[in-house]
Amino acid sequence: MLIRTLVAICAGLAMLGGASVAQAMKPDDNQATREKGKQIYERSCLFCHGGAGKGDGPAGWFLGRYSAPRPRDFTVGEYKFRTTASGEAPTDQDLFRTLTRGIPGFMPSFAGLSAEDRWALIAYIKSLSDVFRQEAAKPLSIGLPSIPPTPESLETGGTLYRSLECFVCHGSSGGGDGPLAEAGSLHDGAGLRIAATDLTNRASYKNGASPRDIYRTLITGLDGTPMPSYAGQFAGKEEQLWHVVNYILSLSPEVRP
Amino acid sequence: MMIVLPRPLIVLGGAWIALVAISLPAWGAADSGFASPAGATIVGRVIFRGTVPPPEVIQVTRNQETCGASQSIQPMIVDPSSGGVKDTVVSLVLQDRPVMPATEQSSTIPTVTNRTCAFHPRVGMAKTGDLLETRNEDPVMHNTHIYADNRTFLNVALVAGGKPVQKKVRSPGLMKLTCDAHPFMHGYVMVSDHDFVATTDDLGRFSIAGVPPGKHEISLWHETLGALTKQVTVPPQGELSVTFQYP
């Protein structure tokens, strides 16, 4: 137990340290940085996201021709993975997280690029949409500590999962097979058919599968998809969302090889 | 040299200045509390002469106890006797804008209500700077998903008995509403950056008050009938009557 706690503390410190180091590598957002970012973009991103960033690169066309997700169109300024409220621009850190982690099953991790190069790439991507010049990104707070997944918490979470009608898309057992998903009624902003996340398989959680990742997804929603933000429904009783997080994670017991 | 006026004259002069001040044109003062705003009033009708297509009937597969067994979707609501078209947005395109009233928030909050699995109103209006509210009166979960310029403006869950959600409207233009949980639900909110806008009633009538004089363009938008424009010359006062006809 003690060893596990120490490992968790060390991992937490390492993550914090990593984030700080990455932040320290962030160059000024100026013409030279954007130019450097453009060169990296043309080497690493163009094939999916296209020459003008419209999500219509030669490989992207085949990826998202008939079903979602199509590669992001950076000229629109709409992003799924954010810490900001529904319909708002993401923070730089949000873009850095997606670029570093990748999107399971769809976009590779670009952690192989130096932190400075990733920031330059973000500066260039932001220059493709007016949204970043018009809106100041304000992250939502995830200040509360998570709640341990006790049987009581899981029961409360299960009740909320049903009353919030999560099952309509994700299914009663979380298999991504709810009635709307099965009927093919779910579409993204481009009108392409989109699947509901299979909550029994953590590898399919595109916005991450840690408790904080799931909490973030619940309060921000995933813009451009049917997944809505639940922030307004839990204002003043945010702790209840941790029960939902615990229940969702209980649907996909971690399998250790 | 200082001119000293008799006291009664000062009082009279002050009263005259106050009278002139309140009678100066207050363009866009439709909701500023004046009983009859300065400027002219454009009154008109939007009519359709043609055959109204039958409604699209969609079989409901979920939440039938709330949504009904089927939903009849009819965006063309036309009064059979007068031909008046409901839910047309009539907007003035101002050539010379004397003031920018859009910086002030409206006293009322434009609201879209989810009721019996439909948006009420189906076609609404808001002004930049307004808080747009969406609420749910149904005993089932809805999500109000609003797109503006092909980008999500808001996508929020509204659970049964849950809280309404508000968001400030920033840019003018047409917003499209849908509910991913009930894909047959559609609605619109036209966002303007001025007050000279109206939607037509059941008989296709509209009225826009306090319009500054001059040559203006009136622009129409209807969900299925599309856009129409007309140039008008607005007098300094009184009423200007305009009739639009689709197609």
Short mmCIF file of C-alpha atoms in Angstrom, two decimals:
data_model
loop_
_atom_site.label_atom_id
_atom_site.label_comp_id
_atom_site.label_asym_id
_atom_site.label_seq_id
_atom_site.Cartn_x
_atom_site.Cartn_y
_atom_site.Cartn_z
CA MET A 1 0.00 0.00 0.00
CA LEU A 2 2.83 2.37 1.00
CA ILE A 3 4.77 1.56 -2.15
CA ARG A 4 1.71 2.17 -4.28
CA THR A 5 1.14 5.55 -2.63
CA LEU A 6 4.79 6.54 -3.12
CA VAL A 7 4.64 5.51 -6.77
CA ALA A 8 1.46 7.59 -7.24
CA ILE A 9 3.09 10.64 -5.61
CA CYS A 10 6.22 10.25 -7.75
CA ALA A 11 4.14 9.86 -10.91
CA GLY A 12 2.16 12.99 -9.99
CA LEU A 13 5.34 14.98 -9.37
CA ALA A 14 6.81 13.72 -12.64
CA MET A 15 3.69 14.82 -14.53
CA LEU A 16 3.74 18.24 -12.87
CA GLY A 17 7.43 18.56 -13.58
CA GLY A 18 6.90 17.52 -17.18
CA ALA A 19 4.13 20.07 -17.64
CA SER A 20 6.27 22.84 -16.16
CA VAL A 21 9.23 21.96 -18.36
CA ALA A 22 6.96 21.92 -21.42
CA GLN A 23 5.50 25.28 -20.44
CA ALA A 24 9.00 26.70 -20.00
CA MET A 25 9.82 25.68 -23.58
CA LYS A 26 6.91 27.71 -24.98
CA PRO A 27 8.25 30.31 -27.41
CA ASP A 28 6.62 33.70 -28.03
CA ASP A 29 3.75 33.56 -30.50
CA ASN A 30 5.32 35.67 -33.26
CA GLN A 31 5.86 35.49 -37.00
CA ALA A 32 9.08 33.48 -36.68
CA THR A 33 7.40 30.92 -34.40
CA ARG A 34 4.41 30.56 -36.71
CA GLU A 35 6.74 30.18 -39.71
CA LYS A 36 8.62 27.43 -37.92
CA GLY A 37 5.30 25.83 -36.97
CA LYS A 38 4.21 25.95 -40.62
CA GLN A 39 7.31 24.05 -41.69
CA ILE A 40 6.64 21.36 -39.07
CA TYR A 41 2.97 21.29 -40.09
CA GLU A 42 3.86 20.69 -43.74
CA ARG A 43 6.11 17.84 -42.71
CA SER A 44 3.88 16.19 -40.08
CA CYS A 45 0.23 17.22 -40.38
CA LEU A 46 -0.49 18.09 -44.00
CA PHE A 47 -1.32 14.59 -45.17
CA CYS A 48 -4.41 14.42 -42.97
CA HIS A 49 -5.27 18.06 -42.25
CA GLY A 50 -4.53 19.42 -45.74
CA GLY A 51 -2.36 22.20 -47.12
CA ALA A 52 -4.67 24.96 -45.90
CA GLY A 53 -5.63 23.17 -42.68
CA LYS A 54 -9.16 22.42 -43.83
CA GLY A 55 -9.03 18.77 -42.81
CA ASP A 56 -8.94 17.66 -46.43
CA GLY A 57 -5.45 16.21 -46.81
CA PRO A 58 -4.99 13.23 -49.14
CA ALA A 59 -4.88 10.72 -46.28
CA GLY A 60 -7.59 12.52 -44.32
CA TRP A 61 -9.99 12.18 -47.19
CA PHE A 62 -9.82 8.42 -46.92
CA LEU A 63 -9.97 8.47 -43.14
CA GLY A 64 -13.16 10.49 -42.86
CA ARG A 65 -14.81 10.22 -46.23
CA TYR A 66 -17.92 8.36 -45.15
CA SER A 67 -17.97 8.49 -41.38
CA ALA A 68 -16.76 10.66 -38.55
CA PRO A 69 -14.32 11.74 -37.47
CA ARG A 70 -12.85 13.68 -40.34
CA PRO A 71 -9.47 15.27 -39.58
CA ARG A 72 -9.95 18.62 -37.84
CA ASP A 73 -10.61 21.63 -40.03
CA PHE A 74 -8.39 24.19 -38.33
CA THR A 75 -10.00 27.10 -40.17
CA VAL A 76 -13.32 26.62 -38.31
CA GLY A 77 -11.84 26.84 -34.83
CA GLU A 78 -14.04 24.12 -33.35
CA TYR A 79 -12.27 21.64 -31.06
CA LYS A 80 -13.51 18.57 -29.24
CA PHE A 81 -10.89 18.26 -26.52
CA ARG A 82 -10.90 21.32 -24.30
CA THR A 83 -10.97 22.48 -20.73
CA THR A 84 -13.20 25.39 -21.81
CA ALA A 85 -17.00 25.66 -21.88
CA SER A 86 -19.11 24.33 -24.75
CA GLY A 87 -18.62 26.34 -27.93
CA GLU A 88 -15.45 28.05 -26.71
CA ALA A 89 -11.94 28.00 -28.13
CA PRO A 90 -9.46 25.64 -26.43
CA THR A 91 -6.51 26.82 -24.38
CA ASP A 92 -2.97 26.43 -25.71
CA GLN A 93 -2.45 23.76 -23.07
CA ASP A 94 -5.48 21.84 -24.42
CA LEU A 95 -3.94 21.79 -27.89
CA PHE A 96 -0.58 20.78 -26.44
CA ARG A 97 -2.22 17.88 -24.58
CA THR A 98 -3.95 16.55 -27.70
CA LEU A 99 -0.78 16.93 -29.77
CA THR A 100 1.29 15.16 -27.14
CA ARG A 101 -1.12 12.34 -26.37
CA GLY A 102 -2.62 11.86 -29.81
CA ILE A 103 -6.16 10.54 -30.17
CA PRO A 104 -6.52 6.79 -29.58
CA GLY A 105 -7.32 5.06 -32.83
CA PHE A 106 -7.22 8.21 -34.95
CA MET A 107 -4.24 10.54 -34.49
CA PRO A 108 -0.72 9.54 -33.50
CA SER A 109 1.06 11.11 -30.56
CA PHE A 110 3.52 13.81 -31.56
CA ALA A 111 5.46 13.52 -28.32
CA GLY A 112 8.42 12.69 -30.58
CA LEU A 113 8.61 16.37 -31.51
CA SER A 114 10.40 18.59 -29.02
CA ALA A 115 8.15 20.63 -26.73
CA GLU A 116 9.36 23.79 -28.49
CA ASP A 117 8.38 22.38 -31.88
CA ARG A 118 4.93 21.37 -30.58
CA TRP A 119 4.34 24.90 -29.28
CA ALA A 120 5.44 26.34 -32.63
CA LEU A 121 3.00 24.02 -34.37
CA ILE A 122 0.21 25.21 -32.06
CA ALA A 123 1.06 28.85 -32.82
CA TYR A 124 0.70 28.06 -36.54
CA ILE A 125 -2.54 26.07 -36.14
CA LYS A 126 -4.08 28.93 -34.12
CA SER A 127 -3.19 31.40 -36.86
CA LEU A 128 -5.52 29.48 -39.24
CA SER A 129 -8.71 30.57 -37.42
CA ASP A 130 -9.99 34.00 -36.37
CA VAL A 131 -11.55 32.36 -33.33
CA PHE A 132 -8.29 32.60 -31.41
CA ARG A 133 -8.04 36.32 -32.10
CA GLN A 134 -11.65 36.98 -31.07
CA GLU A 135 -12.00 34.85 -27.96
CA ALA A 136 -9.94 34.51 -24.80
CA ALA A 137 -9.94 30.87 -23.69
CA LYS A 138 -11.01 30.45 -20.07
CA PRO A 139 -10.62 26.93 -18.67
CA LEU A 140 -13.35 25.48 -16.45
CA SER A 141 -12.34 24.47 -12.98
CA ILE A 142 -11.80 20.83 -12.02
CA GLY A 143 -10.85 21.83 -8.53
CA LEU A 144 -12.60 19.18 -6.49
CA PRO A 145 -10.71 16.05 -5.51
CA SER A 146 -12.06 12.85 -6.98
CA ILE A 147 -14.15 10.52 -4.81
CA PRO A 148 -13.01 6.92 -4.15
CA PRO A 149 -15.02 4.36 -6.13
CA THR A 150 -16.81 2.86 -3.13
CA PRO A 151 -19.88 0.65 -3.70
CA GLU A 152 -22.07 3.58 -2.62
CA SER A 153 -20.37 5.89 -5.12
CA LEU A 154 -20.83 3.34 -7.91
CA GLU A 155 -24.49 2.94 -7.03
CA THR A 156 -25.06 6.70 -7.08
CA GLY A 157 -23.11 6.94 -10.34
CA GLY A 158 -25.20 4.17 -11.90
CA THR A 159 -28.42 5.91 -10.91
CA LEU A 160 -27.14 9.16 -12.44
CA TYR A 161 -25.98 7.33 -15.59
CA ARG A 162 -29.58 6.23 -16.08
CA SER A 163 -31.29 9.50 -15.07
CA LEU A 164 -28.92 11.55 -17.26
CA GLU A 165 -29.85 9.17 -20.09
CA CYS A 166 -26.22 8.39 -20.93
CA PHE A 167 -27.49 4.97 -22.01
CA VAL A 168 -29.38 6.51 -24.93
CA CYS A 169 -26.08 6.75 -26.81
CA HIS A 170 -23.60 4.66 -24.81
CA GLY A 171 -25.93 1.74 -23.99
CA SER A 172 -27.12 0.24 -20.72
CA SER A 173 -23.84 -1.61 -20.26
CA GLY A 174 -21.74 1.17 -21.80
CA GLY A 175 -20.92 -0.76 -24.96
CA GLY A 176 -21.62 2.23 -27.23
CA ASP A 177 -24.78 0.44 -28.34
CA GLY A 178 -27.58 2.68 -27.06
CA PRO A 179 -30.79 3.00 -29.08
CA LEU A 180 -29.68 6.20 -30.85
CA ALA A 181 -26.31 4.69 -31.74
CA GLU A 182 -27.92 1.45 -32.94
CA ALA A 183 -30.41 3.38 -35.07
CA GLY A 184 -27.57 5.28 -36.78
CA SER A 185 -29.09 8.56 -35.65
CA LEU A 186 -25.90 10.13 -34.29
CA HIS A 187 -24.11 12.59 -36.55
CA ASP A 188 -21.30 15.07 -36.19
CA GLY A 189 -21.33 18.72 -37.24
CA ALA A 190 -20.47 17.79 -40.82
CA GLY A 191 -23.47 15.45 -40.98
CA LEU A 192 -21.29 12.35 -40.92
CA ARG A 193 -22.47 9.33 -38.98
CA ILE A 194 -20.63 9.08 -35.67
CA ALA A 195 -20.31 6.22 -33.18
CA ALA A 196 -20.87 6.58 -29.45
CA THR A 197 -17.79 5.79 -27.39
CA ASP A 198 -17.63 2.19 -26.16
CA LEU A 199 -17.24 2.87 -22.45
CA THR A 200 -16.26 -0.75 -21.79
CA ASN A 201 -13.02 -0.22 -23.71
CA ARG A 202 -10.70 2.44 -22.32
CA ALA A 203 -8.67 2.47 -25.52
CA SER A 204 -11.65 4.09 -27.24
CA TYR A 205 -11.85 7.09 -24.84
CA LYS A 206 -10.61 9.75 -27.26
CA ASN A 207 -10.37 12.48 -24.62
CA GLY A 208 -8.45 10.24 -22.20
CA ALA A 209 -9.51 7.65 -19.64
CA SER A 210 -8.21 9.04 -16.35
CA PRO A 211 -10.85 10.20 -13.83
CA ARG A 212 -9.96 13.84 -14.56
CA ASP A 213 -10.18 13.24 -18.31
CA ILE A 214 -13.69 11.81 -17.97
CA TYR A 215 -14.76 14.59 -15.60
CA ARG A 216 -13.46 17.11 -18.14
CA THR A 217 -15.39 15.45 -20.96
CA LEU A 218 -18.59 15.54 -18.89
CA ILE A 219 -18.37 19.26 -18.12
CA THR A 220 -17.11 20.48 -21.50
CA GLY A 221 -18.86 18.13 -23.89
CA LEU A 222 -17.17 17.34 -27.20
CA ASP A 223 -17.91 20.15 -29.63
CA GLY A 224 -19.00 19.07 -33.08
CA THR A 225 -20.33 15.75 -31.75
CA PRO A 226 -23.62 14.84 -30.03
CA MET A 227 -21.84 14.65 -26.62
CA PRO A 228 -23.20 17.63 -24.65
CA SER A 229 -21.81 19.52 -21.70
CA TYR A 230 -23.35 18.62 -18.33
CA ALA A 231 -21.74 21.57 -16.52
CA GLY A 232 -24.99 23.54 -16.28
CA GLN A 233 -26.93 20.60 -14.84
CA PHE A 234 -24.38 20.06 -12.06
CA ALA A 235 -23.69 23.67 -11.11
CA GLY A 236 -23.38 23.73 -7.32
CA LYS A 237 -23.30 19.93 -6.98
CA GLU A 238 -20.17 19.14 -8.96
CA GLU A 239 -19.14 16.35 -6.57
CA GLN A 240 -21.92 14.20 -8.03
CA LEU A 241 -20.06 14.11 -11.32
CA TRP A 242 -17.28 12.10 -9.66
CA HIS A 243 -19.84 9.35 -8.96
CA VAL A 244 -20.65 9.29 -12.68
CA VAL A 245 -16.90 9.16 -13.44
CA ASN A 246 -16.48 6.22 -11.04
CA TYR A 247 -19.42 4.39 -12.56
CA ILE A 248 -18.15 4.92 -16.12
CA LEU A 249 -14.72 3.62 -15.18
CA SER A 250 -16.33 0.60 -13.50
CA LEU A 251 -17.73 -0.36 -16.91
CA SER A 252 -14.23 -1.03 -18.18
CA PRO A 253 -12.26 -2.88 -15.55
CA GLU A 254 -8.60 -2.29 -16.19
CA VAL A 255 -7.06 -5.43 -17.63
CA ARG A 256 -3.44 -5.97 -16.68
CA PRO A 257 -1.57 -8.37 -18.99
CA MET B 1 -19.24 90.41 -21.31
CA MET B 2 -21.80 88.31 -19.50
CA ILE B 3 -25.49 88.53 -20.37
CA VAL B 4 -27.76 88.12 -17.42
CA LEU B 5 -31.19 86.76 -18.31
CA PRO B 6 -34.29 87.24 -16.22
CA ARG B 7 -35.09 84.15 -14.07
CA PRO B 8 -38.44 83.26 -15.78
CA LEU B 9 -36.64 83.25 -19.13
CA ILE B 10 -33.98 80.83 -17.80
CA VAL B 11 -36.69 78.46 -16.54
CA LEU B 12 -38.52 78.64 -19.88
CA GLY B 13 -35.28 78.10 -21.81
CA GLY B 14 -34.41 75.07 -19.66
CA ALA B 15 -37.82 73.57 -20.23
CA TRP B 16 -37.48 74.12 -23.99
CA ILE B 17 -34.05 72.44 -24.07
CA ALA B 18 -35.44 69.46 -22.13
CA LEU B 19 -38.38 69.22 -24.53
CA VAL B 20 -36.08 69.26 -27.55
CA ALA B 21 -33.78 66.70 -25.94
CA ILE B 22 -36.52 64.14 -25.36
CA SER B 23 -38.01 64.68 -28.79
CA LEU B 24 -34.70 64.12 -30.64
CA PRO B 25 -34.66 60.99 -32.74
CA ALA B 26 -33.83 57.98 -30.59
CA TRP B 27 -33.09 55.44 -33.33
CA GLY B 28 -33.30 51.91 -32.17
CA ALA B 29 -35.05 52.91 -28.98
CA ALA B 30 -37.73 50.28 -29.49
CA ASP B 31 -37.25 48.91 -26.00
CA SER B 32 -35.95 52.03 -24.31
CA GLY B 33 -39.20 52.91 -22.60
CA PHE B 34 -40.50 55.55 -25.01
CA ALA B 35 -44.19 55.13 -25.71
CA SER B 36 -43.79 56.00 -29.38
CA PRO B 37 -40.20 55.93 -30.60
CA ALA B 38 -39.06 58.52 -33.06
CA GLY B 39 -38.79 57.62 -36.72
CA ALA B 40 -41.16 55.72 -38.92
CA THR B 41 -42.79 52.35 -38.45
CA ILE B 42 -42.54 49.74 -41.16
CA VAL B 43 -45.59 47.53 -41.18
CA GLY B 44 -46.05 44.73 -43.62
CA ARG B 45 -47.04 41.26 -44.57
CA VAL B 46 -45.26 38.29 -46.02
CA ILE B 47 -47.47 36.15 -48.19
CA PHE B 48 -47.12 32.94 -50.16
CA ARG B 49 -49.13 32.26 -53.30
CA GLY B 50 -48.70 28.63 -54.11
CA THR B 51 -49.34 25.15 -52.89
CA VAL B 52 -48.05 24.39 -49.45
CA PRO B 53 -46.28 21.02 -49.47
CA PRO B 54 -47.58 18.45 -46.99
CA PRO B 55 -45.76 18.16 -43.67
CA GLU B 56 -43.03 15.61 -43.20
CA VAL B 57 -44.33 12.95 -40.82
CA ILE B 58 -41.62 11.26 -38.78
CA GLN B 59 -42.26 8.13 -36.74
CA VAL B 60 -41.01 8.60 -33.21
CA THR B 61 -39.16 5.60 -31.81
CA ARG B 62 -38.17 6.91 -28.36
CA ASN B 63 -39.97 8.85 -25.63
CA GLN B 64 -43.31 8.42 -27.36
CA GLU B 65 -45.18 9.26 -24.15
CA THR B 66 -43.72 12.79 -24.43
CA CYS B 67 -43.03 13.24 -28.11
CA GLY B 68 -46.06 11.36 -29.46
CA ALA B 69 -46.13 8.40 -31.82
CA SER B 70 -45.18 10.65 -34.71
CA GLN B 71 -44.04 14.21 -35.31
CA SER B 72 -45.46 16.33 -38.10
CA ILE B 73 -42.77 18.74 -39.28
CA GLN B 74 -44.19 21.71 -41.18
CA PRO B 75 -41.86 24.70 -41.53
CA MET B 76 -44.31 26.42 -43.91
CA ILE B 77 -47.11 27.73 -41.74
CA VAL B 78 -49.35 29.63 -44.14
CA ASP B 79 -52.69 31.21 -43.23
CA PRO B 80 -55.16 29.64 -45.69
CA SER B 81 -57.27 32.76 -46.24
CA SER B 82 -54.65 35.53 -46.44
CA GLY B 83 -51.63 33.51 -47.52
CA GLY B 84 -49.63 35.06 -44.66
CA VAL B 85 -46.42 33.18 -43.81
CA LYS B 86 -45.48 32.69 -40.17
CA ASP B 87 -41.90 32.60 -38.82
CA THR B 88 -40.27 34.75 -41.46
CA VAL B 89 -37.46 36.93 -40.14
CA VAL B 90 -37.71 40.49 -41.42
CA SER B 91 -34.59 42.57 -40.92
CA LEU B 92 -33.51 46.04 -41.90
CA VAL B 93 -30.10 46.44 -43.52
CA LEU B 94 -29.14 49.91 -42.36
CA GLN B 95 -27.14 52.06 -44.77
CA ASP B 96 -26.17 54.75 -42.29
CA ARG B 97 -26.48 53.64 -38.75
CA PRO B 98 -26.94 56.64 -36.48
CA VAL B 99 -26.14 54.69 -33.32
CA MET B 100 -25.09 51.17 -32.41
CA PRO B 101 -27.84 50.03 -30.07
CA ALA B 102 -26.56 46.46 -30.04
CA THR B 103 -24.11 47.18 -27.27
CA GLU B 104 -26.99 47.22 -24.82
CA GLN B 105 -28.43 43.98 -23.57
CA SER B 106 -32.16 43.51 -24.04
CA SER B 107 -34.33 43.75 -20.96
CA THR B 108 -35.84 40.38 -21.79
CA ILE B 109 -33.88 37.18 -22.21
CA PRO B 110 -34.55 35.43 -25.53
CA THR B 111 -35.48 31.90 -24.61
CA VAL B 112 -35.84 28.65 -26.51
CA THR B 113 -37.98 26.10 -24.68
CA ASN B 114 -37.96 22.36 -25.32
CA ARG B 115 -41.63 21.37 -25.08
CA THR B 116 -43.30 18.21 -26.41
CA CYS B 117 -40.06 17.48 -28.26
CA ALA B 118 -40.05 20.70 -30.28
CA PHE B 119 -38.30 24.05 -29.96
CA HIS B 120 -40.52 26.97 -28.96
CA PRO B 121 -40.24 29.28 -30.76
CA ARG B 122 -39.12 27.36 -33.80
CA VAL B 123 -37.73 30.61 -35.23
CA GLY B 124 -36.52 33.09 -32.63
CA MET B 125 -34.51 36.27 -32.45
CA ALA B 126 -31.66 37.54 -30.30
CA LYS B 127 -29.35 40.50 -30.29
CA THR B 128 -25.59 40.45 -29.91
CA GLY B 129 -24.81 40.90 -26.25
CA ASP B 130 -27.99 39.06 -25.17
CA LEU B 131 -27.94 36.03 -22.96
CA LEU B 132 -29.69 33.30 -24.93
CA GLU B 133 -31.46 30.83 -22.68
CA THR B 134 -32.48 27.28 -23.38
CA ARG B 135 -34.73 25.31 -21.04
CA ASN B 136 -36.49 21.99 -20.92
CA GLU B 137 -40.12 21.50 -19.84
CA ASP B 138 -40.30 17.88 -20.93
CA PRO B 139 -39.95 14.94 -18.55
CA VAL B 140 -37.18 13.52 -20.78
CA MET B 141 -33.60 14.59 -21.45
CA HIS B 142 -32.92 16.91 -24.37
CA ASN B 143 -29.66 18.41 -25.53
CA THR B 144 -29.83 21.77 -27.20
CA HIS B 145 -27.09 21.80 -29.81
CA ILE B 146 -26.65 25.18 -31.45
CA TYR B 147 -24.43 25.69 -34.48
CA ALA B 148 -23.31 29.09 -35.75
CA ASP B 149 -21.17 29.26 -38.90
CA ASN B 150 -20.75 25.47 -38.88
CA ARG B 151 -19.20 25.67 -35.43
CA THR B 152 -20.77 24.58 -32.16
CA PHE B 153 -21.99 27.64 -30.28
CA LEU B 154 -23.44 25.55 -27.47
CA ASN B 155 -24.19 21.89 -26.85
CA VAL B 156 -25.71 21.33 -23.43
CA ALA B 157 -27.60 18.54 -21.77
CA LEU B 158 -30.97 19.58 -20.34
CA VAL B 159 -32.11 16.77 -18.10
CA ALA B 160 -35.73 16.42 -16.99
CA GLY B 161 -36.35 19.01 -14.29
CA GLY B 162 -32.84 20.42 -14.80
CA LYS B 163 -31.64 23.99 -14.82
CA PRO B 164 -31.93 26.29 -17.83
CA VAL B 165 -28.62 27.22 -19.47
CA GLN B 166 -27.66 30.67 -20.70
CA LYS B 167 -24.88 31.83 -22.97
CA LYS B 168 -23.98 35.27 -24.28
CA VAL B 169 -24.47 35.77 -28.00
CA ARG B 170 -21.46 37.37 -29.63
CA SER B 171 -21.86 37.46 -33.40
CA PRO B 172 -24.77 38.27 -35.73
CA GLY B 173 -26.02 35.60 -38.10
CA LEU B 174 -28.26 32.58 -38.27
CA MET B 175 -27.93 29.94 -35.58
CA LYS B 176 -29.27 26.44 -36.16
CA LEU B 177 -30.66 24.40 -33.31
CA THR B 178 -30.99 20.67 -33.08
CA CYS B 179 -31.34 18.00 -30.42
CA ASP B 180 -29.09 15.00 -30.93
CA ALA B 181 -31.31 12.96 -28.58
CA HIS B 182 -34.33 13.69 -30.84
CA PRO B 183 -32.91 14.33 -34.32
CA PHE B 184 -36.27 15.46 -35.75
CA MET B 185 -36.10 18.62 -33.61
CA HIS B 186 -34.93 21.71 -35.49
CA GLY B 187 -35.04 25.40 -34.77
CA TYR B 188 -33.38 28.69 -35.62
CA VAL B 189 -32.33 31.85 -33.85
CA MET B 190 -31.52 34.90 -35.96
CA VAL B 191 -28.97 37.07 -34.20
CA SER B 192 -28.87 40.76 -35.13
CA ASP B 193 -26.65 43.58 -34.03
CA HIS B 194 -29.54 46.08 -34.05
CA ASP B 195 -33.19 46.30 -33.02
CA PHE B 196 -34.75 46.66 -36.46
CA VAL B 197 -35.81 43.07 -36.84
CA ALA B 198 -39.07 41.16 -36.40
CA THR B 199 -40.63 37.78 -37.07
CA THR B 200 -43.98 37.39 -38.75
CA ASP B 201 -47.05 36.28 -36.80
CA ASP B 202 -49.70 33.68 -37.69
CA LEU B 203 -51.07 35.98 -40.41
CA GLY B 204 -47.66 36.84 -41.83
CA ARG B 205 -47.66 40.34 -40.33
CA PHE B 206 -44.71 42.25 -38.91
CA SER B 207 -43.96 45.69 -37.54
CA ILE B 208 -40.60 47.43 -37.02
CA ALA B 209 -40.76 50.74 -35.12
CA GLY B 210 -38.38 53.64 -34.73
CA VAL B 211 -36.78 53.26 -38.14
CA PRO B 212 -34.47 56.13 -39.15
CA PRO B 213 -35.45 57.88 -42.41
CA GLY B 214 -33.61 57.15 -45.63
CA LYS B 215 -33.10 54.43 -48.18
CA HIS B 216 -32.83 51.02 -46.61
CA GLU B 217 -32.93 47.43 -47.65
CA ILE B 218 -35.36 45.03 -46.03
CA SER B 219 -34.12 41.48 -45.94
CA LEU B 220 -36.31 38.40 -45.43
CA TRP B 221 -35.34 34.91 -44.38
CA HIS B 222 -37.57 31.87 -44.19
CA GLU B 223 -36.47 28.33 -43.42
CA THR B 224 -37.74 26.80 -46.64
CA LEU B 225 -38.77 29.78 -48.79
CA GLY B 226 -35.31 31.35 -48.55
CA ALA B 227 -34.29 34.98 -48.82
CA LEU B 228 -35.98 38.02 -50.35
CA THR B 229 -34.85 41.64 -50.35
CA LYS B 230 -36.52 44.93 -51.18
CA GLN B 231 -35.28 48.53 -51.28
CA VAL B 232 -37.47 51.03 -49.45
CA THR B 233 -37.39 54.74 -48.71
CA VAL B 234 -38.42 55.35 -45.14
CA PRO B 235 -40.10 58.69 -44.33
CA PRO B 236 -39.08 60.69 -41.24
CA GLN B 237 -42.32 59.79 -39.49
CA GLY B 238 -45.51 57.80 -39.92
CA GLU B 239 -46.02 54.37 -41.38
CA LEU B 240 -44.58 52.65 -44.39
CA SER B 241 -46.51 49.66 -45.63
CA VAL B 242 -44.65 46.88 -47.44
CA THR B 243 -45.82 43.55 -48.80
CA PHE B 244 -43.51 40.69 -49.70
CA GLN B 245 -44.60 37.76 -51.77
CA TYR B 246 -42.98 34.36 -52.11
CA PRO B 247 -41.99 32.84 -54.46
#
